[in-house]
Amino acid sequence: MSSVITVAPMPADEQETTTPAVEIRGLHKWYGAFEALGGVDLTVAAGERLVICGPSGSGKSTLIRTINALESFDEGEIRVDGIALTREPGTVEAVRQRVGMVFQQFNLFPHLTVLENCALPLRLVRGLPAPEARERALHYLAKVRIPEQADKFAAQLSGGQQQRVAIARALAMEPDLMLFDEPTSALDPEMVKEVLDAMVQLAAEGMTMVVVTHEMGFARQVADRVIFMDRGKIVEEGPPQTFFTHPREARTRAFLQQVLRVH
Amino acid sequence: MHFADNVDYPALLGRPIVFLPLLALLFEALRWWNFAATAIGRGLTGLFSLTGLTPAADNVAVAALATVVVGFNLAVVMRLKLRRQVYIVWLELAALILVFFYSFNLSFDFIARKIGFLITQGLVMTLYISLVSIAIASILALIGAMAKLSSNGIALGVANFYTSLFRGIPLLMQIYMIYMGLPQLGYVVGAVPAGIAALSLCYGAYMTEIFRGGIESIPKGQWEAARALGLKPNATLLRIILPQAMRVIIPPTGNQFIAMLKDSSLVSVVGVWELMYLARTQGQSEFRHIEMMITASLIYWLFSILLELLQGRVERYYGRAHAR
Ligand SMILES: Nc1ncnc2c1ncn2[C@@H]1O[C@H](COP(=O)(O)OP(=O)(O)OP(=O)(O)O)[C@@H](O)[C@H]1O
Ligand SMILES: [Mg+2]
């Protein structure tokens, strides 16, 4: 049966034909004279789990925020599911409908209940009728194990609960790709696990994920590939086994020593 | 207080070092004012049959009595629950104001004869002008705020010029300019539409700044979350940003509504029969200006109170996510 084969790496010729989830070529971005991204090339295959790490200010957020056009870029090319990202409303809408995002600061809508946070975008963007939006929202809230909080407001939840709602809200849009920008950095230590658990489960279901995080345990467990960024460039990348045990670059080693000591 | 602490500091008025000097000050003020000769003073004199002394002794006795009444009143009210305190203080102060008006020796007969017309013509016209202007001003404010926040230079320029002009020129002048200036351009405009136009434009300019401030108070993350979910600009503004901004927008907007209710009286200069116009003209025939002015004032006040209550409700609605 072919389903058995899917765990094995795809044959080379088949890899050619599958559209990558994200394809970035020669990406440059400047803030004035400051180069935030200095020529990034990156391909994320469909179904791949990519972890991006690197010191503060290295351009990790800038990079993943260009993927759903929250950040502009000056040179280079980005393709999401084969769609070339321009500033044209149609393409940006098409890309944003395929890409979900989870932020460090949760960014739940405080004037809406947990349920409305998930259901309103479904109605406004996907045009679902209210009952179906509600049902789908509840389904995804159950997935992150938080359905009993559906009628509360965001401010009434703990940080970990809020972040799980944010994950459910993004998932409810049923995206092809999920971006996470330091989803656990704003959380107290005891809440980190509940959020990581939800992400591990998501990975197990085959979601394509690009995760900026310093949670090296998560990277080891889940990532297919780890990328180390510094000063707007990708310095090193590799599967977690080799990345963590045999980092090639001195900068990577210095960085890993620091995070591994802290965590 | 906002974010109340969990310490029971002694009430300010409960400290002898505060209330004793205050009462002494009150007593001196009443005596100096010759309180016994005022309407309230006479009332107190009659109530406690203090007559028969010299006027000076009378004055001291009445001042002392009034001071004791105030002190006793404070002592009682201080021991009540907060909500009752608010109501009682409110009613007492309102009663004082009414007594103040009453002391003018008003002709209630005259008021009774005129109040019907004051309401059916004057109040109705005032409310009509105010409500229409409020509605138009709110729409102008929203458009103005969006223009000011846009990256379109033309919209920005128009909006900046608009708020500068209509905030910078006295409302009275705007009313004259629209009523008497537009006919110069070949367009004759009625007094009521001219008044509504001036009020709407002027308050729309003020409220543009309120709306802009409210929208700007919402953090960037809210815009980004909405955009990342695929919401388009209109949906982001109307469903995500504005409902949150309302919390910031409502209190100053309530102020504007109340101010507009009273500023609608400026329209009387072009002869619109609204409340203030009638209050001034109806009293003339019998030299009963004060009666009409006080009646009109109380009507304005009453409707300001209604607006305040409405504002409270709207504030609670938009603040419900923040009330735990
Ligand atoms: N709006 C901006 N204007 C100017 N410089 C900016 C702006 N946003 C980011 N930068 C700079 O770009 C660089 C990359 O920022 P970015 O937020 O992508 O870093 P990061 O790797 O996500 O860091 P962190 O781990 O602190 O989140 C930083 O040096 C930052 O100072
Ligand atoms: Mg960052």
mmCIF file of N, CA, C and O in Angstrom, chain A residues 65 68 70 93 96 99-101 103 107-112 120-121 123-125 153 155-156 169-170 173, chain B residues 220-233 235 239-241 243-244 318 320-324:
data_model
loop_
_atom_site.group_PDB
_atom_site.id
_atom_site.type_symbol
_atom_site.label_atom_id
_atom_site.label_comp_id
_atom_site.label_asym_id
_atom_site.label_seq_id
_atom_site.Cartn_x
_atom_site.Cartn_y
_atom_site.Cartn_z
ATOM 1 N N ARG A 65 7.290 36.925 8.773
ATOM 2 C CA ARG A 65 6.191 37.857 8.532
ATOM 3 C C ARG A 65 6.106 38.315 7.072
ATOM 4 O O ARG A 65 5.063 38.802 6.638
ATOM 5 N N ASN A 68 3.405 36.017 4.944
ATOM 6 C CA ASN A 68 1.986 36.361 4.771
ATOM 7 C C ASN A 68 1.799 37.875 4.611
ATOM 8 O O ASN A 68 0.747 38.419 4.923
ATOM 9 N N LEU A 70 2.713 40.453 6.131
ATOM 10 C CA LEU A 70 2.623 41.421 7.221
ATOM 11 C C LEU A 70 3.817 42.370 7.155
ATOM 12 O O LEU A 70 3.799 43.453 7.719
ATOM 13 N N GLU A 93 -4.546 38.281 -0.603
ATOM 14 C CA GLU A 93 -5.696 37.590 -0.014
ATOM 15 C C GLU A 93 -5.562 36.084 -0.181
ATOM 16 O O GLU A 93 -5.786 35.319 0.766
ATOM 17 N N ARG A 96 -2.931 34.834 2.250
ATOM 18 C CA ARG A 96 -3.338 34.876 3.655
ATOM 19 C C ARG A 96 -4.408 33.827 3.957
ATOM 20 O O ARG A 96 -4.532 33.376 5.097
ATOM 21 N N VAL A 99 -2.402 30.705 4.727
ATOM 22 C CA VAL A 99 -1.389 30.756 5.779
ATOM 23 C C VAL A 99 -2.018 31.213 7.096
ATOM 24 O O VAL A 99 -2.654 32.261 7.160
ATOM 25 N N GLY A 100 -1.841 30.407 8.142
ATOM 26 C CA GLY A 100 -2.302 30.823 9.472
ATOM 27 C C GLY A 100 -1.108 31.317 10.267
ATOM 28 O O GLY A 100 0.023 30.910 10.022
ATOM 29 N N MET A 101 -1.367 32.230 11.228
ATOM 30 C CA MET A 101 -0.234 32.735 11.998
ATOM 31 C C MET A 101 -0.581 32.820 13.482
ATOM 32 O O MET A 101 -1.683 33.201 13.856
ATOM 33 N N PHE A 103 0.989 34.513 17.053
ATOM 34 C CA PHE A 103 1.924 35.552 17.467
ATOM 35 C C PHE A 103 2.428 35.330 18.889
ATOM 36 O O PHE A 103 1.769 34.686 19.702
ATOM 37 N N ASN A 107 -2.511 38.174 20.557
ATOM 38 C CA ASN A 107 -3.341 39.049 19.722
ATOM 39 C C ASN A 107 -4.763 38.539 19.546
ATOM 40 O O ASN A 107 -5.331 38.639 18.465
ATOM 41 N N LEU A 108 -5.351 37.994 20.611
ATOM 42 C CA LEU A 108 -6.782 37.690 20.535
ATOM 43 C C LEU A 108 -7.540 39.007 20.497
ATOM 44 O O LEU A 108 -7.048 40.033 20.963
ATOM 45 N N PHE A 109 -8.761 38.966 19.934
ATOM 46 C CA PHE A 109 -9.570 40.174 19.880
ATOM 47 C C PHE A 109 -10.295 40.324 21.218
ATOM 48 O O PHE A 109 -11.185 39.533 21.539
ATOM 49 N N PRO A 110 -9.931 41.327 22.021
ATOM 50 C CA PRO A 110 -10.436 41.377 23.397
ATOM 51 C C PRO A 110 -11.928 41.694 23.497
ATOM 52 O O PRO A 110 -12.525 41.421 24.527
ATOM 53 N N HIS A 111 -12.514 42.267 22.443
ATOM 54 C CA HIS A 111 -13.933 42.622 22.527
ATOM 55 C C HIS A 111 -14.832 41.457 22.146
ATOM 56 O O HIS A 111 -16.047 41.582 22.205
ATOM 57 N N LEU A 112 -14.235 40.341 21.751
ATOM 58 C CA LEU A 112 -15.024 39.185 21.350
ATOM 59 C C LEU A 112 -14.794 38.042 22.338
ATOM 60 O O LEU A 112 -13.740 37.957 22.961
ATOM 61 N N LEU A 120 -15.886 34.581 14.028
ATOM 62 C CA LEU A 120 -16.066 35.803 13.217
ATOM 63 C C LEU A 120 -15.230 35.793 11.933
ATOM 64 O O LEU A 120 -15.756 36.080 10.851
ATOM 65 N N PRO A 121 -13.916 35.440 12.020
ATOM 66 C CA PRO A 121 -13.147 35.395 10.771
ATOM 67 C C PRO A 121 -13.716 34.382 9.771
ATOM 68 O O PRO A 121 -13.690 34.627 8.564
ATOM 69 N N ARG A 123 -16.800 33.718 9.298
ATOM 70 C CA ARG A 123 -17.944 34.341 8.626
ATOM 71 C C ARG A 123 -17.478 35.424 7.661
ATOM 72 O O ARG A 123 -17.971 35.530 6.545
ATOM 73 N N LEU A 124 -16.503 36.232 8.104
ATOM 74 C CA LEU A 124 -16.093 37.374 7.287
ATOM 75 C C LEU A 124 -15.225 36.958 6.106
ATOM 76 O O LEU A 124 -15.317 37.538 5.031
ATOM 77 N N VAL A 125 -14.375 35.967 6.314
ATOM 78 C CA VAL A 125 -13.422 35.603 5.249
ATOM 79 C C VAL A 125 -13.917 34.424 4.429
ATOM 80 O O VAL A 125 -13.876 34.441 3.210
ATOM 81 N N PHE A 153 -14.312 35.964 27.766
ATOM 82 C CA PHE A 153 -13.513 36.919 27.003
ATOM 83 C C PHE A 153 -12.039 36.583 27.196
ATOM 84 O O PHE A 153 -11.651 35.983 28.211
ATOM 85 N N ALA A 155 -9.465 38.203 28.083
ATOM 86 C CA ALA A 155 -8.783 38.681 29.277
ATOM 87 C C ALA A 155 -9.055 37.788 30.490
ATOM 88 O O ALA A 155 -8.366 37.879 31.505
ATOM 89 N N GLN A 156 -10.065 36.922 30.386
ATOM 90 C CA GLN A 156 -10.399 36.059 31.516
ATOM 91 C C GLN A 156 -9.631 34.740 31.470
ATOM 92 O O GLN A 156 -9.798 33.910 32.348
ATOM 93 N N ARG A 169 -7.972 29.564 16.542
ATOM 94 C CA ARG A 169 -8.516 30.585 15.627
ATOM 95 C C ARG A 169 -7.848 30.482 14.253
ATOM 96 O O ARG A 169 -8.522 30.561 13.222
ATOM 97 N N ALA A 170 -6.525 30.287 14.274
ATOM 98 C CA ALA A 170 -5.821 30.167 12.994
ATOM 99 C C ALA A 170 -6.188 28.863 12.294
ATOM 100 O O ALA A 170 -6.420 28.834 11.088
ATOM 101 N N MET A 173 -9.462 28.418 10.210
ATOM 102 C CA MET A 173 -9.483 28.885 8.815
ATOM 103 C C MET A 173 -8.991 27.785 7.870
ATOM 104 O O MET A 173 -8.978 27.963 6.657
ATOM 105 N N LYS B 220 -0.945 47.615 17.284
ATOM 106 C CA LYS B 220 -0.682 47.105 15.942
ATOM 107 C C LYS B 220 -1.039 45.618 15.816
ATOM 108 O O LYS B 220 -1.486 45.161 14.775
ATOM 109 N N GLY B 221 -0.814 44.872 16.902
ATOM 110 C CA GLY B 221 -1.057 43.433 16.864
ATOM 111 C C GLY B 221 -2.484 43.078 16.472
ATOM 112 O O GLY B 221 -2.727 42.037 15.879
ATOM 113 N N GLN B 222 -3.438 43.947 16.830
ATOM 114 C CA GLN B 222 -4.826 43.671 16.478
ATOM 115 C C GLN B 222 -5.033 43.762 14.970
ATOM 116 O O GLN B 222 -5.741 42.942 14.381
ATOM 117 N N TRP B 223 -4.416 44.774 14.363
ATOM 118 C CA TRP B 223 -4.491 44.883 12.906
ATOM 119 C C TRP B 223 -3.835 43.670 12.259
ATOM 120 O O TRP B 223 -4.360 43.088 11.314
ATOM 121 N N GLU B 224 -2.667 43.294 12.794
ATOM 122 C CA GLU B 224 -1.915 42.199 12.181
ATOM 123 C C GLU B 224 -2.653 40.878 12.303
ATOM 124 O O GLU B 224 -2.694 40.092 11.358
ATOM 125 N N ALA B 225 -3.262 40.645 13.478
ATOM 126 C CA ALA B 225 -4.004 39.398 13.652
ATOM 127 C C ALA B 225 -5.159 39.345 12.661
ATOM 128 O O ALA B 225 -5.405 38.309 12.023
ATOM 129 N N ALA B 226 -5.869 40.459 12.510
ATOM 130 C CA ALA B 226 -7.006 40.479 11.583
ATOM 131 C C ALA B 226 -6.536 40.250 10.156
ATOM 132 O O ALA B 226 -7.121 39.467 9.400
ATOM 133 N N ARG B 227 -5.438 40.918 9.788
ATOM 134 C CA ARG B 227 -4.929 40.763 8.422
ATOM 135 C C ARG B 227 -4.447 39.346 8.180
ATOM 136 O O ARG B 227 -4.714 38.755 7.126
ATOM 137 N N ALA B 228 -3.719 38.801 9.157
ATOM 138 C CA ALA B 228 -3.191 37.443 8.983
ATOM 139 C C ALA B 228 -4.328 36.447 8.799
ATOM 140 O O ALA B 228 -4.166 35.439 8.115
ATOM 141 N N LEU B 229 -5.498 36.735 9.403
ATOM 142 C CA LEU B 229 -6.637 35.828 9.240
ATOM 143 C C LEU B 229 -7.320 36.028 7.899
ATOM 144 O O LEU B 229 -8.227 35.274 7.545
ATOM 145 N N GLY B 230 -6.902 37.057 7.166
ATOM 146 C CA GLY B 230 -7.457 37.277 5.837
ATOM 147 C C GLY B 230 -8.570 38.306 5.791
ATOM 148 O O GLY B 230 -9.227 38.457 4.763
ATOM 149 N N LEU B 231 -8.818 39.014 6.907
ATOM 150 C CA LEU B 231 -9.852 40.049 6.877
ATOM 151 C C LEU B 231 -9.413 41.189 5.963
ATOM 152 O O LEU B 231 -8.255 41.591 5.971
ATOM 153 N N LYS B 232 -10.371 41.713 5.202
ATOM 154 C CA LYS B 232 -10.069 42.840 4.328
ATOM 155 C C LYS B 232 -10.132 44.138 5.144
ATOM 156 O O LYS B 232 -10.633 44.143 6.270
ATOM 157 N N PRO B 233 -9.628 45.224 4.556
ATOM 158 C CA PRO B 233 -9.516 46.473 5.333
ATOM 159 C C PRO B 233 -10.823 46.926 5.996
ATOM 160 O O PRO B 233 -10.823 47.295 7.170
ATOM 161 N N ALA B 235 -13.503 45.183 6.853
ATOM 162 C CA ALA B 235 -13.890 44.271 7.925
ATOM 163 C C ALA B 235 -12.977 44.465 9.128
ATOM 164 O O ALA B 235 -13.423 44.471 10.283
ATOM 165 N N ARG B 239 -15.095 45.629 12.214
ATOM 166 C CA ARG B 239 -15.424 44.521 13.102
ATOM 167 C C ARG B 239 -14.382 44.301 14.191
ATOM 168 O O ARG B 239 -14.680 43.712 15.228
ATOM 169 N N ILE B 240 -13.156 44.735 13.951
ATOM 170 C CA ILE B 240 -12.094 44.464 14.920
ATOM 171 C C ILE B 240 -11.627 45.752 15.611
ATOM 172 O O ILE B 240 -11.608 45.835 16.837
ATOM 173 N N ILE B 241 -11.275 46.757 14.840
ATOM 174 C CA ILE B 241 -10.641 47.941 15.438
ATOM 175 C C ILE B 241 -11.668 48.880 16.066
ATOM 176 O O ILE B 241 -11.558 49.221 17.252
ATOM 177 N N PRO B 243 -14.836 48.554 17.154
ATOM 178 C CA PRO B 243 -15.511 48.136 18.399
ATOM 179 C C PRO B 243 -14.602 48.266 19.618
ATOM 180 O O PRO B 243 -15.081 48.558 20.713
ATOM 181 N N GLN B 244 -13.297 48.057 19.429
ATOM 182 C CA GLN B 244 -12.381 48.228 20.557
ATOM 183 C C GLN B 244 -12.123 49.704 20.825
ATOM 184 O O GLN B 244 -12.025 50.134 21.975
ATOM 185 N N TYR B 318 -19.612 48.506 25.592
ATOM 186 C CA TYR B 318 -18.316 48.321 24.948
ATOM 187 C C TYR B 318 -17.216 47.938 25.940
ATOM 188 O O TYR B 318 -16.150 47.504 25.542
ATOM 189 N N ARG B 320 -17.730 45.648 28.298
ATOM 190 C CA ARG B 320 -18.115 44.402 28.973
ATOM 191 C C ARG B 320 -17.004 43.370 28.952
ATOM 192 O O ARG B 320 -16.900 42.551 29.852
ATOM 193 N N ALA B 321 -16.142 43.451 27.924
ATOM 194 C CA ALA B 321 -15.049 42.479 27.857
ATOM 195 C C ALA B 321 -14.021 42.743 28.953
ATOM 196 O O ALA B 321 -13.234 41.879 29.284
ATOM 197 N N HIS B 322 -14.038 43.946 29.501
ATOM 198 C CA HIS B 322 -13.019 44.297 30.480
ATOM 199 C C HIS B 322 -13.514 44.202 31.906
ATOM 200 O O HIS B 322 -12.735 44.245 32.838
ATOM 201 N N ALA B 323 -14.847 44.079 32.063
ATOM 202 C CA ALA B 323 -15.391 43.897 33.403
ATOM 203 C C ALA B 323 -15.299 42.422 33.736
ATOM 204 O O ALA B 323 -15.854 41.589 33.051
ATOM 205 N N ARG B 324 -14.577 42.106 34.775
ATOM 206 C CA ARG B 324 -14.395 40.690 35.099
ATOM 207 C C ARG B 324 -15.624 40.135 35.794
ATOM 208 O O ARG B 324 -16.265 40.830 36.521
#
